[in-house]
Coordinates of C-alpha atoms and ligand atoms in Angstrom, one line a residue:
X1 CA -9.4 31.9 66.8
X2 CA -11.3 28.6 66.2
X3 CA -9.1 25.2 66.8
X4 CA -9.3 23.8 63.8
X5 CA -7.5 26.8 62.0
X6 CA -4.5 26.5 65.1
X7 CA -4.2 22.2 63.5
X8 CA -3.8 23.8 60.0
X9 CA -1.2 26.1 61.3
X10 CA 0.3 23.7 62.5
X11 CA -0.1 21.3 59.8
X12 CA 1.6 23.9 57.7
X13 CA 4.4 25.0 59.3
X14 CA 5.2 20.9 59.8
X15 CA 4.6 20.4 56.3
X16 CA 7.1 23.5 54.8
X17 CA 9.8 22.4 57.4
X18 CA 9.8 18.6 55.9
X19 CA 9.7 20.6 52.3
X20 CA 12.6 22.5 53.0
X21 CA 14.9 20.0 54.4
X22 CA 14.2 17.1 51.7
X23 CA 15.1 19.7 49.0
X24 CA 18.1 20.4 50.4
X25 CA 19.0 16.4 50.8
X26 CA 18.0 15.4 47.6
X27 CA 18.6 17.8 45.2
X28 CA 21.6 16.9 42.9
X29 CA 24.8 18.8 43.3
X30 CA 25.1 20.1 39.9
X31 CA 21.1 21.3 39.5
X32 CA 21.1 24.6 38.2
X33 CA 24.0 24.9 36.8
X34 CA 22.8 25.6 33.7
X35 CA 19.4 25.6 33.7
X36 CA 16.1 24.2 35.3
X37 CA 18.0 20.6 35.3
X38 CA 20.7 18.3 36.3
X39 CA 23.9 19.6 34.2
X40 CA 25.5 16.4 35.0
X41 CA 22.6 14.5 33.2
X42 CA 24.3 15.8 29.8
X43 CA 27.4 13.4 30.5
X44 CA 25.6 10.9 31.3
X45 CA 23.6 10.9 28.3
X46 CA 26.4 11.4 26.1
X47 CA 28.3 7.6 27.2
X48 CA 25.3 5.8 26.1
X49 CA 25.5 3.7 23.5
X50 CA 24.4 4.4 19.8
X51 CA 22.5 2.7 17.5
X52 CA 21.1 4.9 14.8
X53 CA 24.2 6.2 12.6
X54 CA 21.7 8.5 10.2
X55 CA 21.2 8.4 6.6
X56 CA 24.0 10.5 6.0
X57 CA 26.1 7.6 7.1
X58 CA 24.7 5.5 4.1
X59 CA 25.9 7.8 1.8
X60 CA 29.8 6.8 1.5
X61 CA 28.5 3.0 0.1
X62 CA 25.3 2.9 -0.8
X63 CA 24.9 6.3 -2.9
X64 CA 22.9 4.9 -5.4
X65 CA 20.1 3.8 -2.9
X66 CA 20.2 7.1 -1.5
X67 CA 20.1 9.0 -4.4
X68 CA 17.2 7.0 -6.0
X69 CA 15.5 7.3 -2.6
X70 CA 15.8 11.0 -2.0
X71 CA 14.3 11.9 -5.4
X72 CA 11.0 9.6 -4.6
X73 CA 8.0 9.3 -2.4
X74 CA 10.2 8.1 0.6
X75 CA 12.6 10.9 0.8
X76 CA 11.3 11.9 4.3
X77 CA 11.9 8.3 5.7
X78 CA 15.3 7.7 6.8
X79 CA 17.0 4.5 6.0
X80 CA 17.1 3.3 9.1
X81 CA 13.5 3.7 9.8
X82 CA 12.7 0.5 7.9
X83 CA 16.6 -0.8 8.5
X84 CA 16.6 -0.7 11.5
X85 CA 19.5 0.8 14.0
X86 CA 22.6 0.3 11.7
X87 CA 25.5 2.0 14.0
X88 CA 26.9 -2.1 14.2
X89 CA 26.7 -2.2 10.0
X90 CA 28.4 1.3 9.2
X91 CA 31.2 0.0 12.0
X92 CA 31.5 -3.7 10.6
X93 CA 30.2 -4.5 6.7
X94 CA 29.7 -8.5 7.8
X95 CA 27.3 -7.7 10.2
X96 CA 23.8 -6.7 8.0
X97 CA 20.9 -4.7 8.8
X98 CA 17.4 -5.9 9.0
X99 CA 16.0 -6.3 5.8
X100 CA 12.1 -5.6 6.1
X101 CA 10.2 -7.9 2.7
X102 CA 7.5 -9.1 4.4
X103 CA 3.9 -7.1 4.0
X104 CA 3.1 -6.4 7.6
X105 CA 6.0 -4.2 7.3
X106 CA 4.5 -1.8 4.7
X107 CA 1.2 -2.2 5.8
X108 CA 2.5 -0.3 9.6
X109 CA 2.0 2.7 7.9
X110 CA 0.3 2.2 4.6
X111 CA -3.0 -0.2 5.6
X112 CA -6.3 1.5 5.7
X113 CA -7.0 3.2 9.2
X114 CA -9.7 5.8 9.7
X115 CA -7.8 7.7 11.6
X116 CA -4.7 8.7 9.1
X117 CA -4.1 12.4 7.9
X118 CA -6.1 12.5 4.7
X119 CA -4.6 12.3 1.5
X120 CA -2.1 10.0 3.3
X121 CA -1.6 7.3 0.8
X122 CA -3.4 4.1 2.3
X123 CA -4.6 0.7 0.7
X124 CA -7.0 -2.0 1.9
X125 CA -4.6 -4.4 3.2
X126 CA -6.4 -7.5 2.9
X127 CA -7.9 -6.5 -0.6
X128 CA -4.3 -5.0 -2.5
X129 CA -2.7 -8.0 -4.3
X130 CA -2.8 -9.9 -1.3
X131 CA -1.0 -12.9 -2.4
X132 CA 2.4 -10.9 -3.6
X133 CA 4.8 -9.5 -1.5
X134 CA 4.7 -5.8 -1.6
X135 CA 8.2 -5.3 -3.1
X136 CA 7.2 -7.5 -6.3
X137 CA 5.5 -4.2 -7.3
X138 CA 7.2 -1.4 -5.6
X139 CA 10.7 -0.6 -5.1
X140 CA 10.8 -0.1 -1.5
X141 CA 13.3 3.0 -2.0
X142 CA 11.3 4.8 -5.2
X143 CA 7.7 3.1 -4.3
X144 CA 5.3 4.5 -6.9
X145 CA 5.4 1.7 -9.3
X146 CA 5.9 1.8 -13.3
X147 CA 2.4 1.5 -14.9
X148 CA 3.6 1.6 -18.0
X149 CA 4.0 -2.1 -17.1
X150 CA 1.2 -2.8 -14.5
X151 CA -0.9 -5.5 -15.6
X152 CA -4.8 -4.9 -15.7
X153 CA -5.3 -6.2 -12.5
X154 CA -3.1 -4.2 -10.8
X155 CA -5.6 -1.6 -10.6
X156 CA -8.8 -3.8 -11.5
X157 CA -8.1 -6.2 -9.2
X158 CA -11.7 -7.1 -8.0
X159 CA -12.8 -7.7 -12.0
X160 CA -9.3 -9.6 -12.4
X161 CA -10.0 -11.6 -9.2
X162 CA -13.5 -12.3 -11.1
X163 CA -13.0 -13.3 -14.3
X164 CA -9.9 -15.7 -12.7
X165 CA -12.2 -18.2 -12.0
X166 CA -15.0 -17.8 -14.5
X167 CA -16.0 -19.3 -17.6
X168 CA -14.4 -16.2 -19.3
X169 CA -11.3 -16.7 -17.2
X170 CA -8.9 -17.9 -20.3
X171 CA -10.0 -14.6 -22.4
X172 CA -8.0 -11.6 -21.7
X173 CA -9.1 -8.3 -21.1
X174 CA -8.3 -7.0 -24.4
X175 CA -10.4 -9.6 -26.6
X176 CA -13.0 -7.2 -25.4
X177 CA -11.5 -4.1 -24.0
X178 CA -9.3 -1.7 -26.5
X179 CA -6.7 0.2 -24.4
X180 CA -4.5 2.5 -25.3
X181 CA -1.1 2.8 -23.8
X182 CA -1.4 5.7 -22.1
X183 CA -4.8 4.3 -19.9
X184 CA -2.1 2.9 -17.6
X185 CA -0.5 6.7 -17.0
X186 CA -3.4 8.5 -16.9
X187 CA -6.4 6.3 -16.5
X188 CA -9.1 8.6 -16.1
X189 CA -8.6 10.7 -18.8
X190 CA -7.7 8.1 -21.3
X191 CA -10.1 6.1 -21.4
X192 CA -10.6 1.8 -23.2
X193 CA -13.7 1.3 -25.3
X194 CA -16.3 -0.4 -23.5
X195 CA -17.8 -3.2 -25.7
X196 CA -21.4 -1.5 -27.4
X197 CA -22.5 -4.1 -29.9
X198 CA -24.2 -7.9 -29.5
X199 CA -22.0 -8.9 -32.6
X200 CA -19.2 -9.1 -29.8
X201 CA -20.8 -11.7 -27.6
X202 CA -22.0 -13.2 -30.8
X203 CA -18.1 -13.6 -32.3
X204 CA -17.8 -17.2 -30.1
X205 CA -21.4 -17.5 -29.3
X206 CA -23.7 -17.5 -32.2
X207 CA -24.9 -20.9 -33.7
X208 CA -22.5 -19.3 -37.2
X209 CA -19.3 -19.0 -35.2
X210 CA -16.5 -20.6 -36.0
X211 CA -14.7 -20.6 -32.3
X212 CA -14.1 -23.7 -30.4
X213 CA -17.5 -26.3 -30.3
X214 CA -17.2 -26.6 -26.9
X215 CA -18.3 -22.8 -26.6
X216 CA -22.1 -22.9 -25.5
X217 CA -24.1 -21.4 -28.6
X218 CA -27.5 -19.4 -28.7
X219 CA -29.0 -17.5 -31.9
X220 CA -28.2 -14.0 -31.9
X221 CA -31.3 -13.1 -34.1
X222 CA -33.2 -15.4 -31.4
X223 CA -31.9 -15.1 -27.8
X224 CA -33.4 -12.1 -26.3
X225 CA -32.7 -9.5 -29.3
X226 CA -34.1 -6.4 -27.5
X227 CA -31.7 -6.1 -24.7
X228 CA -27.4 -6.3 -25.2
X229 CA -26.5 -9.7 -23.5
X230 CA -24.5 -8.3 -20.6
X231 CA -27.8 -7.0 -19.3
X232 CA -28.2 -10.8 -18.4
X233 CA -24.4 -11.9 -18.1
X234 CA -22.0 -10.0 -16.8
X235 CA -19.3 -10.1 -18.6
X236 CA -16.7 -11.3 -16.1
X237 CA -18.5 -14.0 -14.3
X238 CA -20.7 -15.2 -17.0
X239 CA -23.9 -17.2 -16.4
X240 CA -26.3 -19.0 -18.0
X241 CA -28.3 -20.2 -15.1
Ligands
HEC301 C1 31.5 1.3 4.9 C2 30.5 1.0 3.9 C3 29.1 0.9 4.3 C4 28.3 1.8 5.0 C5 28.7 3.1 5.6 C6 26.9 1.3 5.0 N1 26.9 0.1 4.4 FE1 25.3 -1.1 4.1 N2 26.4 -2.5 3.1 C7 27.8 -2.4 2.9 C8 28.2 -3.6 2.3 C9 29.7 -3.9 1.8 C10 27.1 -4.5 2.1 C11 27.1 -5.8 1.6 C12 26.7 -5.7 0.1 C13 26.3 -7.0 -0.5 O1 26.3 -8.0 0.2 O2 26.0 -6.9 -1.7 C14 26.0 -3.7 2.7 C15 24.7 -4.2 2.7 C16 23.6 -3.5 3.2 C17 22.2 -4.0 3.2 C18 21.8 -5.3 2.6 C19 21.8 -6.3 3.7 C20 21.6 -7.7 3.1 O3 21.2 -8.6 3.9 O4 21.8 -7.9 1.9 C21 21.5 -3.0 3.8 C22 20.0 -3.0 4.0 C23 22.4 -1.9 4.1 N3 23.6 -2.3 3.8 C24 21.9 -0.8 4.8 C25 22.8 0.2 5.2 C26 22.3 1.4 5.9 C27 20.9 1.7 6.3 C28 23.4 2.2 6.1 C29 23.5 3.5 6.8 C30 23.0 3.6 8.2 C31 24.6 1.5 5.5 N4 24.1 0.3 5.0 C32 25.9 1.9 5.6 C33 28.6 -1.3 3.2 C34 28.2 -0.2 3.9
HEC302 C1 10.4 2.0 3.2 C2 11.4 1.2 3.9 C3 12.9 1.4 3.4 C4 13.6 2.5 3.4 C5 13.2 3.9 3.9 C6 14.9 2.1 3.0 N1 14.9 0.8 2.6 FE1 16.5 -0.2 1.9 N2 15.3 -1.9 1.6 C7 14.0 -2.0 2.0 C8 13.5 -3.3 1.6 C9 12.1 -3.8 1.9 C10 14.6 -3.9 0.9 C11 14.5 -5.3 0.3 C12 14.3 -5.1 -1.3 C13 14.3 -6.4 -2.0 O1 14.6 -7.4 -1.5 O2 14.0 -6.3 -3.2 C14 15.7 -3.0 1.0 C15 17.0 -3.3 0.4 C16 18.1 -2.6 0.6 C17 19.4 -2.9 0.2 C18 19.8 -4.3 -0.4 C19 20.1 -4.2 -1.9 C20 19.2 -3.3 -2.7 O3 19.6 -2.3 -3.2 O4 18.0 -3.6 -2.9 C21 20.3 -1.9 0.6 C22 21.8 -1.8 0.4 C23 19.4 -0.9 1.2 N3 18.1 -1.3 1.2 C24 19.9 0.3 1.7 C25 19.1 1.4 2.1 C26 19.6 2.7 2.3 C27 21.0 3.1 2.3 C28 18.5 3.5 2.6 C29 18.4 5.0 2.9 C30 19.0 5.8 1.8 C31 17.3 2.6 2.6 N4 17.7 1.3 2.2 C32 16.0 3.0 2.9 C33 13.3 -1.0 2.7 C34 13.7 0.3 2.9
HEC303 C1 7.4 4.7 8.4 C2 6.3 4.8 7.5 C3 6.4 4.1 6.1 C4 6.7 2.8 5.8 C5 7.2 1.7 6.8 C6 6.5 2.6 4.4 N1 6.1 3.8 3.8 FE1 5.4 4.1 1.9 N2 5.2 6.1 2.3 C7 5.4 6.7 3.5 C8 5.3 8.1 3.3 C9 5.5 9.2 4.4 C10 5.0 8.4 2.0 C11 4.9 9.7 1.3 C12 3.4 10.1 1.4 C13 3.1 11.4 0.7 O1 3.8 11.7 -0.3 O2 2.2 12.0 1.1 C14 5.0 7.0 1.3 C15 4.6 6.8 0.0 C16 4.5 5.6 -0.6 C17 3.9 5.3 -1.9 C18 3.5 6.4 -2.9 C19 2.0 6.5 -2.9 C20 1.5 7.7 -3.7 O3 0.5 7.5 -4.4 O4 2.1 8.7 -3.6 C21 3.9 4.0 -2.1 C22 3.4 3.2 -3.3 C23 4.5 3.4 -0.9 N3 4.8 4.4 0.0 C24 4.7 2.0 -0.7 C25 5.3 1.5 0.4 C26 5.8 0.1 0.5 C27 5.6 -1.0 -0.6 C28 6.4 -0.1 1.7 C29 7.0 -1.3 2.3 C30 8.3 -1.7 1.6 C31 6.3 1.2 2.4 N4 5.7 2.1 1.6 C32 6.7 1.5 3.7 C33 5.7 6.1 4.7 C34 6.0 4.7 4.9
HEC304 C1 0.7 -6.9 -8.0 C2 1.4 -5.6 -7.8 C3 1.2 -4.9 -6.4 C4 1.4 -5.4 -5.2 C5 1.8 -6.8 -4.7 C6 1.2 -4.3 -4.3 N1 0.9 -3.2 -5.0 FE1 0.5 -1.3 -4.2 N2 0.0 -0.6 -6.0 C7 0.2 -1.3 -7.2 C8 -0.2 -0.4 -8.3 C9 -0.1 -0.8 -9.8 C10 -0.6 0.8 -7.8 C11 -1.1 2.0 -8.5 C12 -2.6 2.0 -8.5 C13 -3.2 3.4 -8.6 O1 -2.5 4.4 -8.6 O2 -4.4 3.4 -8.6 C14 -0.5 0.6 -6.3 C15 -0.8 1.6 -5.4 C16 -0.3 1.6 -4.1 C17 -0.4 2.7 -3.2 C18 -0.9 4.1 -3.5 C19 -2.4 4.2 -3.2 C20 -2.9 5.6 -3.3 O3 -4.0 5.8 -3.0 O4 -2.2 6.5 -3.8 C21 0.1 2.3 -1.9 C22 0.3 3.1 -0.7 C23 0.5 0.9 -2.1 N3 0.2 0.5 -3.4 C24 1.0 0.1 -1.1 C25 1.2 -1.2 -1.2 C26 1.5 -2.1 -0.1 C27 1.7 -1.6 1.3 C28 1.6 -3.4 -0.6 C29 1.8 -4.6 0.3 C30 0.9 -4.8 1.4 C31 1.3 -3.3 -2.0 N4 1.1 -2.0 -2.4 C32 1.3 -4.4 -2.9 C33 0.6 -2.6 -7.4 C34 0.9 -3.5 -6.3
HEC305 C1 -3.0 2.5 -13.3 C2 -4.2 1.8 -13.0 C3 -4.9 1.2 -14.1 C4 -4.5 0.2 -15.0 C5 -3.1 -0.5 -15.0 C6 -5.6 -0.1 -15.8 N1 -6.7 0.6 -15.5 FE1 -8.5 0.6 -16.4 N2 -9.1 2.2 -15.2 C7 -8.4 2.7 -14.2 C8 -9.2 3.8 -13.6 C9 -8.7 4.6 -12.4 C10 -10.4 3.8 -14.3 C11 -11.6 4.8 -14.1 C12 -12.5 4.2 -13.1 C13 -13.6 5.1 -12.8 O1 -13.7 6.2 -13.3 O2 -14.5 4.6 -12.0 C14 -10.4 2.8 -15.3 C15 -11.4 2.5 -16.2 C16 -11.4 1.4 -17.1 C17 -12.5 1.0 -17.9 C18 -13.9 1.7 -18.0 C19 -13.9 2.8 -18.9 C20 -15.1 3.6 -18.9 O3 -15.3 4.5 -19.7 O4 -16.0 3.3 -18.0 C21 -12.1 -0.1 -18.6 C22 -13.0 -0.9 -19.6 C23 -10.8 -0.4 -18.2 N3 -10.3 0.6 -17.3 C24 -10.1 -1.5 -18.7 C25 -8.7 -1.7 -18.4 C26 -8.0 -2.8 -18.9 C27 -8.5 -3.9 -19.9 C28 -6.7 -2.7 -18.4 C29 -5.5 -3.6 -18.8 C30 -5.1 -3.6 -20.2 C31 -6.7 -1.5 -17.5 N4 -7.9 -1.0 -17.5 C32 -5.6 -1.1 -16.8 C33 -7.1 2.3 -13.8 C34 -6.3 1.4 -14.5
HEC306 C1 -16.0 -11.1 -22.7 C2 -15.7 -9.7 -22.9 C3 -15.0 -9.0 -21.8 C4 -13.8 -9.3 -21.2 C5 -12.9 -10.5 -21.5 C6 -13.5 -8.3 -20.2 N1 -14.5 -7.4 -20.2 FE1 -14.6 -5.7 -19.1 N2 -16.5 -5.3 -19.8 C7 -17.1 -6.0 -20.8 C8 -18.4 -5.5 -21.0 C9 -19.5 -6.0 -21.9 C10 -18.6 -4.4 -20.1 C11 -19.8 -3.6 -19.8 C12 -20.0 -2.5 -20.7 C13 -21.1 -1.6 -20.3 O1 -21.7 -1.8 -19.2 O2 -21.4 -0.7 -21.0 C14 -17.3 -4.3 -19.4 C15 -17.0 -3.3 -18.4 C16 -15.8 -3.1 -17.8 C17 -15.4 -2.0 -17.0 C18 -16.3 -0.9 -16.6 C19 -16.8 -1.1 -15.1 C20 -17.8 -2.2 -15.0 O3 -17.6 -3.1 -14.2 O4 -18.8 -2.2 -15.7 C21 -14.1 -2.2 -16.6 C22 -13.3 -1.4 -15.6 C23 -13.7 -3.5 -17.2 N3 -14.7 -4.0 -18.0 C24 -12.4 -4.0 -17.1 C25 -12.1 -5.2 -17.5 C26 -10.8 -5.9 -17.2 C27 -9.8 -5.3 -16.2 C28 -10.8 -7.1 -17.8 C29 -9.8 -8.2 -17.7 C30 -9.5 -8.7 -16.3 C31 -12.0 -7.2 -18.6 N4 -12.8 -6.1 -18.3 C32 -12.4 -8.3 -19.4 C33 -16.6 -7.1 -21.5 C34 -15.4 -7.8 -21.1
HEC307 C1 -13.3 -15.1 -27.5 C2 -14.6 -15.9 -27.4 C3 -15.6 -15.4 -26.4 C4 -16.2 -14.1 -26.4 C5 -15.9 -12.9 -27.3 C6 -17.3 -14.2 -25.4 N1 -17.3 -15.4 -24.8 FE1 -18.6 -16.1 -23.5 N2 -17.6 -17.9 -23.4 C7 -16.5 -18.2 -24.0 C8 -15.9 -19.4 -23.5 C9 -14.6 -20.1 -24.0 C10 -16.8 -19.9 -22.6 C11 -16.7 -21.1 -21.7 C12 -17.1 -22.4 -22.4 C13 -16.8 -23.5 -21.4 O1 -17.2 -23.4 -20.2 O2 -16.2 -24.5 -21.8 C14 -17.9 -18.9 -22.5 C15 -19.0 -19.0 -21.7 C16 -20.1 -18.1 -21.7 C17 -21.3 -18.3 -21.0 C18 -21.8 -19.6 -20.4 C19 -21.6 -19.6 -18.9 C20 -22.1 -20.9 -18.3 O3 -22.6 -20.8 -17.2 O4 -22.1 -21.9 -18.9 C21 -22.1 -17.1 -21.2 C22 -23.4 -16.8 -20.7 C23 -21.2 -16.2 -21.9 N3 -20.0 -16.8 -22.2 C24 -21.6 -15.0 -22.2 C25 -20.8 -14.1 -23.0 C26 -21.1 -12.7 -23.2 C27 -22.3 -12.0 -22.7 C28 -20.2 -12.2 -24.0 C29 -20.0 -10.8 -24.6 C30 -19.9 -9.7 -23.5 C31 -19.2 -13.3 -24.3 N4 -19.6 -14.4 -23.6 C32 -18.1 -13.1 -25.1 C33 -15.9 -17.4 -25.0 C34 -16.3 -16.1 -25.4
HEC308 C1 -32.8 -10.9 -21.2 C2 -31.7 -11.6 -20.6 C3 -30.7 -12.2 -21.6 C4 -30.0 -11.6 -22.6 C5 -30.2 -10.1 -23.1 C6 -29.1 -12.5 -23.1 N1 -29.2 -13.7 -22.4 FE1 -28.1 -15.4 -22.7 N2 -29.2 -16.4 -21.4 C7 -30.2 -15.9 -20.6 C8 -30.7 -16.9 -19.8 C9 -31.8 -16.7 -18.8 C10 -30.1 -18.1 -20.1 C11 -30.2 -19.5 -19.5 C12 -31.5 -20.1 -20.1 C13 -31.4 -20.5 -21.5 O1 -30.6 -21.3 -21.9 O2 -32.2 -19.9 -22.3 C14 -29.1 -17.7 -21.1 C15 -28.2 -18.6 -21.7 C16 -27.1 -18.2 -22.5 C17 -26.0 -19.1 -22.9 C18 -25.9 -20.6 -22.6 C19 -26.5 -21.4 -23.6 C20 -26.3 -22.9 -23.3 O3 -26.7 -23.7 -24.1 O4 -25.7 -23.2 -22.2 C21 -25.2 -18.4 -23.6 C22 -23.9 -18.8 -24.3 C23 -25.7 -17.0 -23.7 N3 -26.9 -17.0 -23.0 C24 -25.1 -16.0 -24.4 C25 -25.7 -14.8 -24.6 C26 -25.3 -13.8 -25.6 C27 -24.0 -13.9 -26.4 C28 -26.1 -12.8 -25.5 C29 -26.1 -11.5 -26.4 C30 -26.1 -11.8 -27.9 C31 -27.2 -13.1 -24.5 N4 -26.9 -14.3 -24.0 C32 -28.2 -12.3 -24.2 C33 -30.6 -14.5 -20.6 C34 -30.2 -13.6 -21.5

């Protein structure tokens, strides 16, 4: 038999022995008990504090919040998950959760990241009505907000953002724009008018009008009569040079 094969032997039988007698050292008393683990680990666990109380728990005072939450988009969020641990709350009324305004808070799981489950509903953090608060729009417990009432930027926000500091900024959206109602609800099918005509443009700027002087004027019949003007201006962020 070659030597080195007698120092592995060796080696071996060392290393088993040293096995054997650490297991039986170190191994809890109660291991195995009741399964592949320390039973006395389930006591242990069990004396630990606790902090979450669970949204059941909510439900004896604040039934209204949980009612309005479980019928909307954040019924699989439990209170506590934007709360915070409330076990201290439910026990004493004086001491108050965490109450989580400010937009970082939101944007943990709603700002845009590649890597998201798609369909997941994301926004562009620093382009979504960055100077509000996000709760100025949505109810944090029934978050899809009313359109019925949303304002034109809402959902326009980079023509709103535009025409804010234009020369048209003082004109509102439906001077030009028809829109019915229901645009708000269903906005793709139901559609505003788009301006089609010159006579528009020409309503406050052609040399006839009778809008405010200080309006810059041009001749309608003169200034570039082939083309409709907002081939040349656009109409949020008018130009004239
Ligand atoms: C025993 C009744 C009771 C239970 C149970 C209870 N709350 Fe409250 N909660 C109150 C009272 C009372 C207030 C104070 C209301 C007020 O100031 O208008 C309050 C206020 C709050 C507030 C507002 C804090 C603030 O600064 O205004 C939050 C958030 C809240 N509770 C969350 C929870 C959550 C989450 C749970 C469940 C884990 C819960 N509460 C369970 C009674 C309760
Ligand atoms: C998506 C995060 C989120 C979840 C989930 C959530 N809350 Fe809130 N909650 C907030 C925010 C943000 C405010 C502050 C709203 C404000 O100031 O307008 C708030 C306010 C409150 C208030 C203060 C008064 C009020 O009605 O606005 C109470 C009470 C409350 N939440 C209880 C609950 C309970 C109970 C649940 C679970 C059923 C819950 N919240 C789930 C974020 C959340
Ligand atoms: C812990 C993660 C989490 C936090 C924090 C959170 N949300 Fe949500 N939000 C969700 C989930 C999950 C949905 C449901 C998604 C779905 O239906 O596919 C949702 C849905 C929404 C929707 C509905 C979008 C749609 O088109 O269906 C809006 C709006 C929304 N949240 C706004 C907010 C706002 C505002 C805040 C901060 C007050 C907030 N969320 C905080 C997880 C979160
Ligand atoms: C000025 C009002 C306003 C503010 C502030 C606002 N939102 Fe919105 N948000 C809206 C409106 C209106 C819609 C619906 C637009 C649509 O469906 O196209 C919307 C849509 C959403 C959606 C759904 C997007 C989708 O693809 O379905 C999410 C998520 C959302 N907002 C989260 C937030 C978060 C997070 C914040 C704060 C960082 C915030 N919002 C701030 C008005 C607002
Ligand atoms: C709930 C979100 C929402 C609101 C609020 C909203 N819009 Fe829209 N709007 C849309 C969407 C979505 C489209 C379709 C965009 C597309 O197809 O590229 C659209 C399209 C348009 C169009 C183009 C129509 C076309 O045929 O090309 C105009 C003009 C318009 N909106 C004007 C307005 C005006 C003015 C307001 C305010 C009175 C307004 N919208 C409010 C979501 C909205
Ligand atoms: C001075 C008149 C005028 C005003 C005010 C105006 N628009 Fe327009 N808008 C137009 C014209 C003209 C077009 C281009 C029509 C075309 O290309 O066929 C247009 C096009 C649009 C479109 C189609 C997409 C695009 O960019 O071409 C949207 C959406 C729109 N406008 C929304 C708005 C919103 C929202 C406001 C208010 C914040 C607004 N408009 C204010 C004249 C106006
Ligand atoms: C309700 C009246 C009104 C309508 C309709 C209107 N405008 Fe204007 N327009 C104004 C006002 C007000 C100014 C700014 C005058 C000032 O700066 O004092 C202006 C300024 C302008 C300017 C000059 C910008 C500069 O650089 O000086 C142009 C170009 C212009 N509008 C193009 C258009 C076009 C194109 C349309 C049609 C899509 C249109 N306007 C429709 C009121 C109107
Ligand atoms: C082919 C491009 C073109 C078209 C189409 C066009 N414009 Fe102009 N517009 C210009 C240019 C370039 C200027 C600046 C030079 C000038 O004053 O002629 C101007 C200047 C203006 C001015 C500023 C005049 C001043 O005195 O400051 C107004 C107002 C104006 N246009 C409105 C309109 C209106 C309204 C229409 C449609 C009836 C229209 N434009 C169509 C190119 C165009």
């Amino acid at each position: 038999m070659p030597q080195q094969v007698k120092i592995l032997a060796v080696v071996f039988v060392v290393a088993l022995t040293a096995l054997t007698v650490v297991r039986y050292i170190s191994v809890p008393d109660t291991f195995g008990d009741l399964g592949h683990y320390r039973a006395a680990a389930v006591d242990s666990i069990a004396v630990l504090p606790i902090y979450y109380a669970g949204e059941r728990a909510c439900l004896d005072c604040h039934d209204d919040v949980y009612d309005d939450k479980t019928q909307a988009k954040h019924a699989s969020l439990a209170c506590e998950t934007c709360h915070g641990p409330a076990v201290m709350h439910v026990e004493d009324e004086d001491s108050l959760p965490h109450i989580p305004s400010e937009r970082e808070h939101c944007a943990l799981c709603h700002a845009f990241q590649p890597a998201r489950p798609n369909g997941f509903p994301q926004v562009e953090f620093a382009m979504h009505n960055p100077l509000d608060e996000c709760i100025d729009c949505h109810d944090p417990h029934a978050p899809l907000p009313d359109l019925s009432e949303a304002d034109c930027g809402a959902c326009h926000g980079e023509i709103a953002r535009t025409k804010a500091v234009s020369h048209h900024a003082e004109l509102a959206c439906e001077r030009c724009h028809t829109v019915p109602d229901a645009h708000r609800e269903t906005p793709r099918q139901v559609r505003p008018s788009k301006p089609s005509r010159r006579k528009l443009c020409g309503e406050c700027h052609d040399r006839s009008s009778s809008a405010d002087d200080a309006i810059p004027r041009i001749s309608q019949t003169e200034h570039e009569p082939e083309y409709v003007c907002w081939q040349c201006h656009y109409p949020h962020f008018p130009e004239a040079r």
